[in-house]
Amino acid sequence: MDNKNLKKLEALKNPKVMEYVNEAIALCKPDKVTVITDSPEDAAYVRELAIKNGEEAKLNTQGHTIHFDGPKDQGRDKEHTRYLVSKDINWGIDVNYTLKKEGVPEIRAIVDGSMKGKEMLISFFALGPLNSQFSLKALQVTDSAYVTHAEAILYRSGYNEFKKLNGSADFLYFLHSAGRLENGVSMDVDKRRIYIDLEENRVYTINNQYAGNSVGLKKLAFRLAIQKANNEGWLAEHMFLMGVHGKRGRITYFTGAFPSACGKTSTAMIPGQTIIGDDIAYLRKVDGKVRAVNVEQGIFGIIQDVNPRDDALIYKALTTPREVIFSNVLINSGKPYWLGMGMEPPEEGINFAGKWFKGKTDANGKPVPYAHKNARYTIRISELDNADKKADDPKGVMVQAIVYGGRDSDTSVPIAESLTWAHGVFMGSTVESETTAATIGKEGVREHSPMANLDFLSVPLKKYIKNHLAFGKNLEVRPKIYTTNYFLKSDGKYLNDIPDKKVWILWAEGRVHKEYKALKTPIGMIPMYEDLKKMFKKERNKDYSREDYIAQFSLRVGKYLEKMERMVAVFNGIDMPAAFSKELQEQISRLKETKKKYGDIVSPFEFEKK
Ligand code: OXD
Ligand code: MN
């Protein structure tokens, strides 16, 4: 490290930062070390380095670049993402972990010498707004200028925040190396490892580039934050944060947790509403209210189906000059093409698997799509016309509704409100969803994901649920809790159009302000037909028939009971808080009673009669 860079580091007066950096240099053996501060010159240096290194290439539109991850590095690698702990833990759920005495030597041997011939970048970030009691600090060391560039878009630069730490070691630390590269992509994917040391709040991630694996500040920091939150009595959640615009200019803030690729971003982007964040929120109780911030300042969004009709605002932002990184789309003559963009792709180009041409097939004779299903864009939220004005407020915004959603083709109604806070926690704890392309592995497999957070839980399930139950206590303004399901089908066909979610969210907003009555059913409160009819006309210009309502809101009691059987199987073996077990038992008996009285499928109008 030259003197100039050393001075930048020393100015932080932080012994732990020095210790980590010295250790990283000794282990990774880079040729050069560069320290990145909050200055615009340093940000430009990173952007240019990503181009010079071949990790990104410029596209025709100003500020746009393309980055490719290798063909086998197109989603989060769940199998090789593990916690490092020094003793066995009873998690209650399936959690991947390795004992430190084996895991640390293994990962350090793989990381050893990984930066030979390369440049190490050291940068600093805030997870959350600047000058905020919500925010955590993060130190990133990596040999990937793409990773640093993506983080500069997605997170607030935090060199100055580190100065304010006054030498404290209270920060998270991420060491990443893309490993050996061939044509700009990681070669040794068989040695891809993502190890998260829960005891030291540090992460090692190696031989990968896909941001879900490499960008420490995203899902890796999130796991460390979940542990911290559960120890300290706040919430770190897989949630969007948005302003829902109700009647008379009213803005009501919602958070919502959905598993990856199940509509979080598109909910936060519903036309007429404002977005604060689309992926990770920290929530705290402040003066009897729940307040929340977006941990990020950007979106690492799925680009498939972003088109002028369904996602006009993002489409506009992705097709005009500004800083955007496209990943794993098709490139032809300096232009990006993705699946579902509402335009015919060219006949050939370059994609994540190299040269692509129309009719290309894989080794099994299957057609190779021109772009990956999990292709992404990386953009700052402030670039969007619907960015909420309070997005960077250090005090956060007051949350009045929490939504849990999943990809459920056969059971849950499109929207329901919980009977109580504890019932809401129960609803969130029993989210089930069909797997998507955001993770490596088979798609469409039903998976139970408590609070849509299964992939990221870093504390025993009992502790996590207990923390949620306690969070609802002693509140002056208690958020309402909802479940949504945008994916309900009948005879193999979706029962709703994608934009219909606007009606569900606005109905929930109206409920917060006591504007709509609701029907009490065994699974929660559901909308009344007359209200939805008016709302569908106003918001969607659709004639919403009684048949539509019956198809969407009939309680599939038999299916709900099957789900409860699955939940009993999951939770039986786990020592859960008594309040949770009570909710489960009561849910089952309410459903059984309803089944006895009305049968397997119950029209919502039956509940109106009561
Ligand atoms: C994401 C994910 O990219 O959850 O947000 O996979
Ligand atoms: Mn996510």
Coordinates of C-alpha atoms and ligand atoms in Angstrom, one line a residue:
M1 CA 0.0 0.0 0.0
D2 CA 1.5 3.4 -0.9
N3 CA 1.6 6.3 1.5
K4 CA -1.4 8.1 0.1
N5 CA -3.6 5.1 0.7
L6 CA -2.1 4.3 4.0
K7 CA -2.9 7.9 5.2
K8 CA -6.5 7.5 4.2
L9 CA -6.7 4.3 6.3
E10 CA -4.9 5.8 9.2
A11 CA -7.2 8.9 9.2
L12 CA -10.0 6.5 10.5
K13 CA -8.0 5.9 13.7
N14 CA -9.6 2.5 13.9
P15 CA -7.3 -0.4 15.2
K16 CA -9.8 -3.1 14.1
V17 CA -9.9 -1.7 10.5
M18 CA -6.0 -1.8 10.5
E19 CA -6.0 -5.3 11.9
Y20 CA -8.5 -6.7 9.3
V21 CA -6.7 -4.9 6.4
N22 CA -3.3 -6.2 7.4
E23 CA -4.6 -9.7 7.8
A24 CA -6.3 -9.5 4.4
I25 CA -3.2 -8.3 2.7
A26 CA -1.1 -11.1 4.3
L27 CA -3.7 -13.7 3.3
C28 CA -4.7 -12.6 -0.2
K29 CA -1.3 -11.2 -1.3
P30 CA -2.6 -8.5 -3.8
D31 CA -0.2 -6.6 -6.0
K32 CA -1.7 -3.3 -5.1
V33 CA -4.0 -1.9 -2.4
T34 CA -6.4 1.1 -2.9
V35 CA -8.5 2.7 -0.3
I36 CA -11.8 4.2 -1.4
T37 CA -13.2 7.2 0.5
D38 CA -16.5 9.0 0.0
S39 CA -15.0 11.3 -2.7
P40 CA -16.4 11.5 -6.2
E41 CA -12.8 10.9 -7.6
D42 CA -12.6 7.6 -5.7
A43 CA -16.1 6.6 -7.0
A44 CA -14.9 7.4 -10.6
Y45 CA -11.7 5.4 -10.0
V46 CA -13.8 2.3 -9.1
R47 CA -16.1 2.7 -12.2
E48 CA -13.1 3.0 -14.5
L49 CA -11.3 0.1 -12.9
A50 CA -14.2 -2.2 -13.5
I51 CA -14.0 -1.3 -17.2
K52 CA -10.2 -1.6 -17.3
N53 CA -10.3 -5.0 -15.6
G54 CA -12.9 -6.3 -18.1
E55 CA -15.5 -6.9 -15.3
E56 CA -17.8 -4.4 -17.0
A57 CA -18.0 -3.0 -20.5
K58 CA -19.6 0.3 -21.6
L59 CA -22.9 0.1 -23.5
N60 CA -24.1 2.7 -26.0
T61 CA -26.2 4.7 -23.5
Q62 CA -24.2 7.0 -21.2
G63 CA -23.5 5.5 -17.8
H64 CA -24.7 2.1 -18.7
T65 CA -22.4 -0.9 -18.4
I66 CA -22.8 -4.7 -18.7
H67 CA -21.3 -7.2 -16.3
F68 CA -21.5 -11.0 -16.8
D69 CA -21.3 -13.7 -14.2
G70 CA -20.2 -17.1 -15.2
P71 CA -22.7 -19.7 -16.5
K72 CA -22.7 -21.5 -13.2
D73 CA -22.8 -18.4 -11.1
Q74 CA -26.3 -17.1 -11.9
G75 CA -28.0 -17.2 -8.6
R76 CA -27.4 -17.5 -4.9
D77 CA -25.5 -20.6 -4.0
K78 CA -27.4 -21.9 -1.0
E79 CA -25.4 -25.1 -0.7
H80 CA -22.1 -23.4 -0.2
T81 CA -23.4 -20.5 1.9
R82 CA -22.7 -21.5 5.5
Y83 CA -22.5 -20.1 9.0
L84 CA -19.3 -20.5 10.9
V85 CA -19.9 -21.2 14.6
S86 CA -17.8 -22.8 17.3
K87 CA -20.5 -25.1 18.7
D88 CA -23.6 -26.9 17.4
I89 CA -26.8 -24.9 17.5
N90 CA -30.3 -26.2 17.5
W91 CA -31.7 -23.9 14.8
G92 CA -35.2 -25.5 14.5
I93 CA -34.9 -25.2 10.8
D94 CA -32.6 -26.5 8.2
V95 CA -29.6 -24.2 8.4
N96 CA -26.3 -24.8 6.7
Y97 CA -23.4 -24.4 9.1
T98 CA -19.8 -25.6 9.7
L99 CA -17.9 -25.7 12.9
K100 CA -15.1 -23.0 12.9
K101 CA -12.4 -25.5 13.6
E102 CA -13.0 -27.0 10.2
G103 CA -14.5 -24.1 8.3
V104 CA -12.0 -21.4 9.0
P105 CA -8.9 -23.4 7.9
E106 CA -10.8 -24.5 4.8
I107 CA -11.9 -21.1 3.7
R108 CA -8.5 -19.5 4.5
A109 CA -6.7 -22.1 2.4
I110 CA -9.0 -21.3 -0.5
V111 CA -8.6 -17.5 -0.1
D112 CA -4.8 -17.8 0.3
G113 CA -3.1 -15.9 -2.5
S114 CA -6.4 -15.2 -4.3
M115 CA -5.4 -11.6 -5.1
K116 CA -2.0 -12.3 -6.6
G117 CA -1.6 -10.1 -9.7
K118 CA -4.7 -8.2 -8.7
E119 CA -5.7 -4.9 -7.0
M120 CA -7.4 -5.0 -3.6
L121 CA -10.0 -2.4 -3.0
I122 CA -10.9 -1.3 0.5
S123 CA -14.2 0.6 1.0
F124 CA -16.6 1.7 3.7
F125 CA -20.4 1.8 3.7
A126 CA -23.4 2.5 5.9
L127 CA -26.2 0.0 5.9
G128 CA -29.0 2.5 6.3
P129 CA -29.2 6.3 6.1
L130 CA -26.2 8.5 7.2
N131 CA -26.2 9.8 10.8
S132 CA -28.9 7.4 11.8
Q133 CA -29.3 5.2 14.9
F134 CA -30.7 2.5 12.6
S135 CA -27.5 2.1 10.5
L136 CA -24.8 -0.5 10.7
K137 CA -21.3 0.1 9.3
A138 CA -19.6 -2.2 6.9
L139 CA -16.0 -2.6 5.8
Q140 CA -15.6 -4.2 2.3
V141 CA -12.3 -5.7 1.0
T142 CA -12.5 -7.2 -2.5
D143 CA -10.5 -7.7 -5.7
S144 CA -13.6 -7.0 -7.7
A145 CA -14.2 -3.5 -9.0
Y146 CA -17.6 -4.6 -10.1
V147 CA -18.5 -5.6 -6.5
T148 CA -17.3 -2.2 -5.2
H149 CA -19.1 -0.4 -8.1
A150 CA -22.4 -2.3 -7.4
E151 CA -22.0 -1.4 -3.7
A152 CA -21.4 2.2 -4.5
I153 CA -24.8 2.3 -6.3
L154 CA -26.7 0.1 -3.8
Y155 CA -25.4 1.5 -0.4
R156 CA -24.5 4.8 1.1
S157 CA -20.8 5.5 1.1
G158 CA -19.5 5.4 4.7
Y159 CA -15.9 6.5 5.0
N160 CA -16.9 9.5 7.1
E161 CA -19.3 7.3 9.1
F162 CA -16.3 5.2 10.0
K163 CA -14.5 8.3 11.3
K164 CA -17.5 8.8 13.6
L165 CA -17.1 5.3 15.0
N166 CA -14.2 6.8 17.1
G167 CA -12.2 3.7 16.8
S168 CA -14.9 1.3 17.8
A169 CA -14.9 -2.3 16.4
D170 CA -18.7 -2.2 16.0
F171 CA -18.9 -2.8 12.2
L172 CA -19.3 -5.8 9.9
Y173 CA -16.5 -7.0 7.7
F174 CA -16.6 -8.6 4.3
L175 CA -13.7 -10.2 2.5
H176 CA -14.4 -11.2 -1.1
S177 CA -12.3 -12.5 -4.0
A178 CA -13.6 -13.4 -7.4
G179 CA -10.7 -15.9 -7.6
R180 CA -9.0 -16.8 -10.8
L181 CA -10.7 -15.2 -13.8
E182 CA -11.1 -16.5 -17.4
N183 CA -12.6 -14.1 -19.9
G184 CA -13.6 -11.9 -16.9
V185 CA -15.5 -14.6 -15.0
S186 CA -14.6 -16.7 -11.9
M187 CA -13.0 -20.0 -13.0
D188 CA -13.1 -22.1 -9.9
V189 CA -16.8 -22.2 -9.2
D190 CA -16.3 -25.7 -7.7
K191 CA -14.5 -24.0 -4.9
R192 CA -17.1 -21.3 -4.5
R193 CA -17.6 -20.7 -0.8
I194 CA -19.6 -18.1 1.2
Y195 CA -18.8 -18.4 4.9
I196 CA -20.4 -16.2 7.4
D197 CA -18.7 -16.0 10.9
L198 CA -21.6 -15.3 13.2
E199 CA -19.3 -14.9 16.2
E200 CA -17.0 -12.3 14.7
N201 CA -19.5 -10.5 12.4
R202 CA -17.3 -11.2 9.4
V203 CA -17.7 -12.9 6.0
Y204 CA -15.4 -14.7 3.6
T205 CA -16.8 -15.1 0.1
I206 CA -14.6 -16.5 -2.7
N207 CA -14.7 -17.7 -6.4
N208 CA -18.0 -15.9 -7.3
Q209 CA -19.3 -12.8 -8.8
Y210 CA -23.1 -13.0 -8.9
A211 CA -24.1 -10.2 -6.5
G212 CA -26.2 -12.4 -4.3
N213 CA -23.0 -14.3 -3.5
S214 CA -20.3 -11.6 -3.9
V215 CA -21.9 -8.3 -2.7
G216 CA -21.3 -8.7 1.0
L217 CA -23.5 -5.8 1.9
K218 CA -26.6 -7.5 0.5
K219 CA -27.7 -10.9 1.8
L220 CA -24.5 -11.6 3.7
A221 CA -24.7 -8.5 5.8
F222 CA -28.4 -9.1 6.1
R223 CA -27.7 -12.4 7.9
L224 CA -25.4 -10.7 10.4
A225 CA -28.0 -8.0 10.9
I226 CA -30.7 -10.5 11.7
Q227 CA -28.6 -12.0 14.4
K228 CA -27.8 -8.5 15.8
A229 CA -31.5 -7.4 15.7
N230 CA -32.6 -10.6 17.4
N231 CA -30.1 -10.0 20.2
E232 CA -31.1 -6.4 20.6
G233 CA -34.9 -6.5 20.2
W234 CA -35.4 -4.9 16.8
L235 CA -36.1 -6.4 13.3
A236 CA -34.0 -6.9 10.3
E237 CA -36.3 -8.2 7.5
H238 CA -36.4 -9.2 3.9
M239 CA -38.8 -6.4 3.2
F240 CA -39.6 -3.6 0.9
L241 CA -40.5 -0.2 2.3
M242 CA -43.0 2.0 0.5
G243 CA -45.3 5.0 0.8
V244 CA -48.9 4.0 -0.1
H245 CA -50.8 7.0 -1.3
G246 CA -54.4 6.9 0.0
K247 CA -57.2 9.4 0.0
R248 CA -56.7 13.2 0.5
G249 CA -53.0 13.1 -0.1
R250 CA -52.4 10.7 2.8
I251 CA -49.2 8.7 2.8
T252 CA -49.1 5.5 4.9
Y253 CA -45.8 3.5 5.1
F254 CA -45.9 -0.2 4.5
T255 CA -43.2 -2.9 4.7
G256 CA -43.6 -6.2 3.0
A257 CA -41.7 -9.5 3.0
F258 CA -41.9 -11.8 0.1
P259 CA -39.4 -14.6 -0.9
S260 CA -37.0 -13.7 -3.8
A261 CA -38.6 -13.1 -7.1
C262 CA -42.2 -13.1 -5.8
G263 CA -43.3 -9.4 -6.3
K264 CA -41.4 -7.4 -3.6
T265 CA -40.0 -4.9 -6.1
S266 CA -43.2 -4.7 -8.2
T267 CA -45.3 -4.0 -5.1
A268 CA -42.9 -1.2 -4.0
M269 CA -43.2 0.1 -7.6
I270 CA -47.1 0.0 -7.9
P271 CA -48.0 3.1 -10.0
G272 CA -49.0 6.1 -7.9
Q273 CA -47.1 5.0 -4.8
T274 CA -43.6 5.9 -3.7
I275 CA -40.7 3.6 -3.1
I276 CA -38.1 3.7 -0.3
G277 CA -36.6 0.3 -0.7
D278 CA -37.3 -3.1 -2.3
D279 CA -35.3 -5.7 -0.4
I280 CA -34.1 -5.2 3.2
A281 CA -35.5 -3.0 6.0
Y282 CA -34.5 -2.4 9.6
L283 CA -37.4 -1.7 12.0
R284 CA -37.2 -0.3 15.5
K285 CA -39.7 0.8 18.1
V286 CA -39.3 4.5 18.8
D287 CA -41.6 6.3 21.1
G288 CA -44.4 3.7 20.8
K289 CA -44.2 3.6 17.1
V290 CA -42.6 1.3 14.6
R291 CA -40.1 3.2 12.4
A292 CA -38.1 1.7 9.5
V293 CA -35.3 2.5 7.1
N294 CA -34.1 1.0 3.8
V295 CA -30.8 -0.5 4.4
E296 CA -29.9 0.1 0.8
Q297 CA -30.2 3.1 -1.6
G298 CA -30.5 1.1 -4.8
I299 CA -32.2 -1.8 -6.4
F300 CA -30.5 -5.0 -7.6
G301 CA -33.7 -5.9 -9.5
I302 CA -34.8 -8.8 -11.7
I303 CA -35.0 -7.4 -15.2
Q304 CA -37.2 -10.1 -16.8
D305 CA -40.6 -8.6 -17.7
V306 CA -39.6 -5.0 -17.1
N307 CA -41.4 -3.4 -20.1
P308 CA -43.1 -0.2 -20.9
R309 CA -46.5 -1.6 -20.0
D310 CA -45.9 -3.4 -16.7
D311 CA -43.0 -1.4 -15.3
A312 CA -43.0 1.9 -17.1
L313 CA -40.9 3.8 -14.5
I314 CA -38.1 1.2 -14.3
Y315 CA -38.2 0.7 -18.1
K316 CA -37.7 4.5 -18.6
A317 CA -34.8 4.6 -16.1
L318 CA -33.2 1.6 -17.8
T319 CA -33.3 3.1 -21.3
T320 CA -32.1 6.6 -20.6
P321 CA -28.6 7.9 -19.6
R322 CA -27.7 7.4 -15.9
E323 CA -25.5 5.0 -13.9
V324 CA -26.9 1.4 -14.4
I325 CA -25.1 -2.0 -14.4
F326 CA -26.9 -4.6 -16.4
S327 CA -26.0 -8.2 -15.6
N328 CA -26.5 -11.4 -17.6
V329 CA -28.7 -9.8 -20.4
L330 CA -28.0 -10.2 -24.1
I331 CA -25.8 -7.6 -25.7
N332 CA -25.9 -6.8 -29.4
S333 CA -24.2 -3.7 -30.8
G334 CA -23.9 -2.1 -27.4
K335 CA -27.5 -2.5 -26.5
P336 CA -29.0 -4.7 -23.8
Y337 CA -31.9 -7.1 -24.4
W338 CA -33.8 -9.1 -21.7
L339 CA -36.7 -11.6 -21.5
G340 CA -40.1 -10.0 -21.5
M341 CA -38.9 -6.5 -22.5
G342 CA -41.8 -6.2 -25.0
M343 CA -39.4 -6.2 -28.0
E344 CA -38.1 -8.9 -30.3
P345 CA -34.5 -9.7 -29.5
P346 CA -31.8 -9.7 -32.2
E347 CA -30.8 -13.0 -33.8
E348 CA -27.5 -13.1 -32.1
G349 CA -25.3 -11.5 -29.5
I350 CA -23.2 -12.1 -26.3
N351 CA -24.8 -13.4 -23.2
F352 CA -23.7 -15.1 -19.9
A353 CA -22.8 -18.3 -21.7
G354 CA -20.8 -16.5 -24.5
K355 CA -21.9 -16.2 -28.1
W356 CA -25.6 -16.6 -28.5
F357 CA -27.5 -17.1 -31.7
K358 CA -31.2 -17.9 -32.4
G359 CA -31.7 -21.7 -32.3
K360 CA -28.8 -22.3 -29.9
T361 CA -29.3 -25.4 -27.8
D362 CA -27.5 -26.8 -24.8
A363 CA -25.9 -30.2 -24.4
N364 CA -29.3 -31.8 -23.8
G365 CA -30.8 -30.2 -26.9
K366 CA -32.8 -27.6 -24.9
P367 CA -33.1 -24.1 -26.4
V368 CA -30.7 -21.6 -24.6
P369 CA -32.7 -18.4 -23.8
Y370 CA -31.1 -15.2 -25.1
A371 CA -30.9 -13.8 -21.5
H372 CA -30.9 -15.4 -18.1
K373 CA -34.2 -15.5 -16.2
N374 CA -32.3 -14.0 -13.2
A375 CA -30.6 -11.3 -15.2
R376 CA -30.6 -8.1 -13.2
Y377 CA -30.1 -4.3 -13.2
T378 CA -28.4 -2.3 -10.5
I379 CA -29.6 1.3 -10.1
R380 CA -30.0 4.0 -7.5
I381 CA -33.5 4.5 -6.2
S382 CA -33.0 8.3 -6.4
E383 CA -32.9 7.8 -10.2
L384 CA -36.6 6.8 -10.2
D385 CA -39.4 9.2 -10.6
N386 CA -41.3 7.5 -7.8
A387 CA -38.6 7.7 -5.1
D388 CA -40.1 8.7 -1.8
K389 CA -39.0 12.0 -0.3
K390 CA -38.2 10.4 3.1
A391 CA -35.9 7.7 1.6
D392 CA -32.9 9.1 3.4
D393 CA -34.5 10.3 6.6
P394 CA -32.2 9.2 9.4
K395 CA -35.3 8.9 11.7
G396 CA -36.9 6.5 9.2
V397 CA -40.6 6.5 8.5
M398 CA -43.5 5.3 10.7
V399 CA -44.8 1.9 9.6
Q400 CA -48.5 1.2 9.8
A401 CA -48.8 -2.0 7.8
I402 CA -46.7 -5.1 7.3
V403 CA -47.4 -7.5 4.4
Y404 CA -46.3 -11.1 4.0
G405 CA -46.6 -12.7 0.6
G406 CA -45.7 -15.9 -1.2
R407 CA -46.0 -17.6 -4.5
D408 CA -48.9 -19.9 -3.8
S409 CA -50.9 -21.3 -6.6
D410 CA -53.6 -23.2 -4.7
T411 CA -54.4 -22.1 -1.2
S412 CA -54.2 -18.5 0.1
V413 CA -56.6 -15.7 -0.8
P414 CA -55.2 -12.6 -2.5
I415 CA -55.3 -10.5 0.7
A416 CA -56.2 -11.1 4.3
E417 CA -55.7 -9.0 7.4
S418 CA -54.6 -10.8 10.6
L419 CA -57.0 -11.0 13.6
T420 CA -54.4 -9.8 16.0
W421 CA -50.6 -9.1 16.1
A422 CA -49.9 -12.6 17.3
H423 CA -52.1 -14.0 14.5
G424 CA -50.1 -11.8 12.1
V425 CA -46.8 -13.2 13.3
F426 CA -48.3 -16.7 12.8
M427 CA -49.4 -15.8 9.2
G428 CA -45.8 -14.5 8.5
S429 CA -44.3 -17.6 10.1
T430 CA -46.3 -19.9 7.9
V431 CA -45.5 -18.3 4.5
E432 CA -45.1 -20.9 1.8
S433 CA -43.7 -20.2 -1.6
E434 CA -42.7 -21.9 -4.8
T435 CA -38.9 -21.6 -5.5
T436 CA -37.7 -19.3 -8.3
A437 CA -34.6 -18.6 -10.4
A438 CA -33.1 -16.3 -7.8
T439 CA -31.4 -19.4 -6.2
I440 CA -29.6 -22.2 -7.9
G441 CA -31.7 -25.3 -8.0
K442 CA -35.1 -26.5 -9.1
E443 CA -37.9 -24.0 -9.6
G444 CA -41.5 -24.3 -8.5
V445 CA -40.9 -26.5 -5.4
R446 CA -43.2 -25.5 -2.5
E447 CA -41.0 -24.3 0.4
H448 CA -41.9 -23.0 3.8
S449 CA -40.2 -19.7 4.5
P450 CA -41.0 -18.0 7.8
M451 CA -41.3 -14.2 7.1
A452 CA -40.0 -15.0 3.6
N453 CA -36.7 -15.1 5.3
L454 CA -35.8 -18.8 5.3
D455 CA -32.7 -18.4 3.2
F456 CA -31.3 -15.7 5.6
L457 CA -32.2 -16.8 9.1
S458 CA -29.2 -16.7 11.4
V459 CA -30.8 -17.4 14.8
P460 CA -32.9 -20.3 16.0
L461 CA -36.4 -20.1 14.7
K462 CA -37.8 -20.0 18.2
K463 CA -35.8 -16.9 19.0
Y464 CA -36.7 -15.2 15.8
I465 CA -40.5 -15.7 16.2
K466 CA -40.3 -14.8 19.9
N467 CA -38.7 -11.5 18.9
H468 CA -41.5 -10.8 16.4
L469 CA -44.1 -11.5 19.0
A470 CA -42.4 -9.2 21.5
F471 CA -42.0 -6.5 18.9
G472 CA -45.8 -6.0 18.8
K473 CA -46.0 -5.2 22.5
N474 CA -46.1 -1.8 24.1
L475 CA -46.9 0.0 20.9
E476 CA -49.0 3.1 20.7
V477 CA -49.5 2.6 16.9
R478 CA -49.4 -1.1 16.2
P479 CA -49.0 -1.8 12.4
K480 CA -51.7 -4.1 10.9
I481 CA -50.5 -7.3 9.4
Y482 CA -51.6 -8.7 6.0
T483 CA -50.9 -11.7 3.8
T484 CA -51.0 -11.4 0.1
N485 CA -50.9 -13.9 -2.7
Y486 CA -50.6 -12.6 -6.2
F487 CA -50.2 -16.1 -7.7
L488 CA -53.5 -17.9 -6.9
K489 CA -54.7 -20.1 -9.8
S490 CA -57.8 -22.0 -10.8
D491 CA -57.7 -24.6 -13.5
G492 CA -54.0 -23.7 -14.1
K493 CA -54.8 -20.0 -14.8
Y494 CA -53.9 -17.0 -12.7
L495 CA -57.0 -15.5 -11.1
N496 CA -55.5 -11.9 -11.1
D497 CA -53.6 -9.7 -13.5
I498 CA -50.2 -8.5 -12.3
P499 CA -51.4 -4.8 -11.7
D500 CA -54.4 -6.0 -9.5
K501 CA -52.1 -5.9 -6.6
K502 CA -52.7 -2.1 -6.5
V503 CA -56.2 -2.8 -5.3
W504 CA -55.1 -5.2 -2.5
I505 CA -52.5 -2.7 -1.2
L506 CA -54.9 0.3 -1.3
W507 CA -57.6 -1.8 0.4
A508 CA -55.1 -2.5 3.2
E509 CA -54.2 1.2 3.4
G510 CA -57.9 2.1 3.7
R511 CA -58.2 -0.5 6.5
V512 CA -55.4 1.2 8.4
H513 CA -57.5 4.3 8.4
K514 CA -60.8 2.4 9.2
E515 CA -62.3 3.2 5.9
Y516 CA -63.5 -0.3 4.9
K517 CA -65.4 -3.0 6.8
A518 CA -64.1 -6.5 6.4
L519 CA -65.5 -10.0 6.7
K520 CA -64.2 -12.1 9.6
T521 CA -63.1 -15.6 8.4
P522 CA -61.1 -18.3 10.1
I523 CA -58.0 -17.2 8.4
G524 CA -58.4 -13.5 8.9
M525 CA -60.3 -10.5 7.7
I526 CA -61.0 -10.3 4.0
P527 CA -62.4 -7.5 1.8
M528 CA -66.1 -7.1 1.1
Y529 CA -67.4 -7.4 -2.5
E530 CA -68.9 -3.9 -2.8
D531 CA -65.6 -2.2 -1.7
L532 CA -63.5 -4.2 -4.2
K533 CA -66.1 -3.6 -7.0
K534 CA -65.7 0.1 -6.6
M535 CA -61.9 -0.1 -6.2
F536 CA -61.5 -2.2 -9.3
K537 CA -63.5 0.3 -11.3
K538 CA -61.6 3.2 -10.0
E539 CA -58.0 1.8 -9.9
R540 CA -58.1 -0.7 -12.7
N541 CA -61.1 0.4 -14.8
K542 CA -62.4 -3.2 -14.5
D543 CA -65.9 -4.5 -13.9
Y544 CA -65.2 -6.8 -11.0
S545 CA -68.0 -9.4 -10.9
R546 CA -69.4 -11.5 -8.0
E547 CA -67.9 -14.5 -9.8
D548 CA -64.4 -12.9 -9.8
Y549 CA -64.8 -12.3 -6.1
I550 CA -66.1 -15.8 -5.4
A551 CA -63.2 -17.4 -7.4
Q552 CA -60.6 -15.3 -5.6
F553 CA -61.9 -15.1 -2.1
S554 CA -63.6 -18.5 -1.5
L555 CA -61.8 -20.1 1.4
R556 CA -60.2 -23.2 0.2
V557 CA -60.6 -24.7 3.6
G558 CA -59.5 -28.2 2.6
K559 CA -56.3 -26.7 1.2
Y560 CA -55.7 -24.5 4.2
L561 CA -56.1 -27.6 6.4
E562 CA -53.5 -29.4 4.2
K563 CA -51.2 -26.5 4.7
M564 CA -51.8 -26.6 8.5
E565 CA -50.8 -30.3 8.4
R566 CA -47.6 -29.4 6.7
M567 CA -47.0 -26.7 9.4
V568 CA -47.7 -29.1 12.2
A569 CA -45.1 -31.4 10.7
V570 CA -42.6 -28.5 10.5
F571 CA -43.3 -27.1 13.9
N572 CA -43.9 -30.3 15.9
G573 CA -40.2 -31.0 16.2
I574 CA -39.4 -27.5 17.2
D575 CA -39.6 -26.0 20.7
M576 CA -41.7 -22.9 19.8
P577 CA -43.0 -20.0 21.9
A578 CA -46.3 -21.0 23.6
A579 CA -48.0 -18.0 22.0
F580 CA -47.1 -19.3 18.6
S581 CA -48.3 -22.9 19.3
K582 CA -51.6 -21.4 20.5
E583 CA -52.1 -19.6 17.3
L584 CA -51.4 -22.7 15.3
Q585 CA -53.9 -24.8 17.4
E586 CA -56.6 -22.1 17.2
Q587 CA -56.1 -21.7 13.4
I588 CA -56.6 -25.4 13.0
S589 CA -59.7 -25.6 15.1
R590 CA -61.3 -22.5 13.4
L591 CA -60.7 -24.2 10.0
K592 CA -62.0 -27.5 11.2
E593 CA -65.2 -25.9 12.5
T594 CA -65.7 -24.1 9.2
K595 CA -65.2 -27.2 7.2
K596 CA -67.8 -29.1 9.3
K597 CA -70.3 -26.3 8.8
Y598 CA -69.7 -25.4 5.2
G599 CA -67.5 -28.0 3.5
D600 CA -64.2 -27.8 1.7
I601 CA -64.6 -24.6 -0.2
V602 CA -66.6 -21.7 1.3
S603 CA -67.9 -18.8 -0.6
P604 CA -67.0 -15.4 1.0
F605 CA -70.7 -14.5 1.0
E606 CA -71.3 -17.1 3.7
F607 CA -69.2 -15.0 6.0
E608 CA -71.3 -11.9 5.1
K609 CA -74.4 -13.7 6.4
K610 CA -73.0 -14.0 9.9
Ligands
OXD1 C1 -32.3 -10.8 -4.0 C2 -32.6 -12.1 -3.5 O1 -31.6 -10.6 -5.0 O2 -33.3 -12.2 -2.5 O3 -32.9 -9.8 -3.4 O4 -32.2 -13.1 -4.1
MN2 MN -34.1 -10.3 -1.7

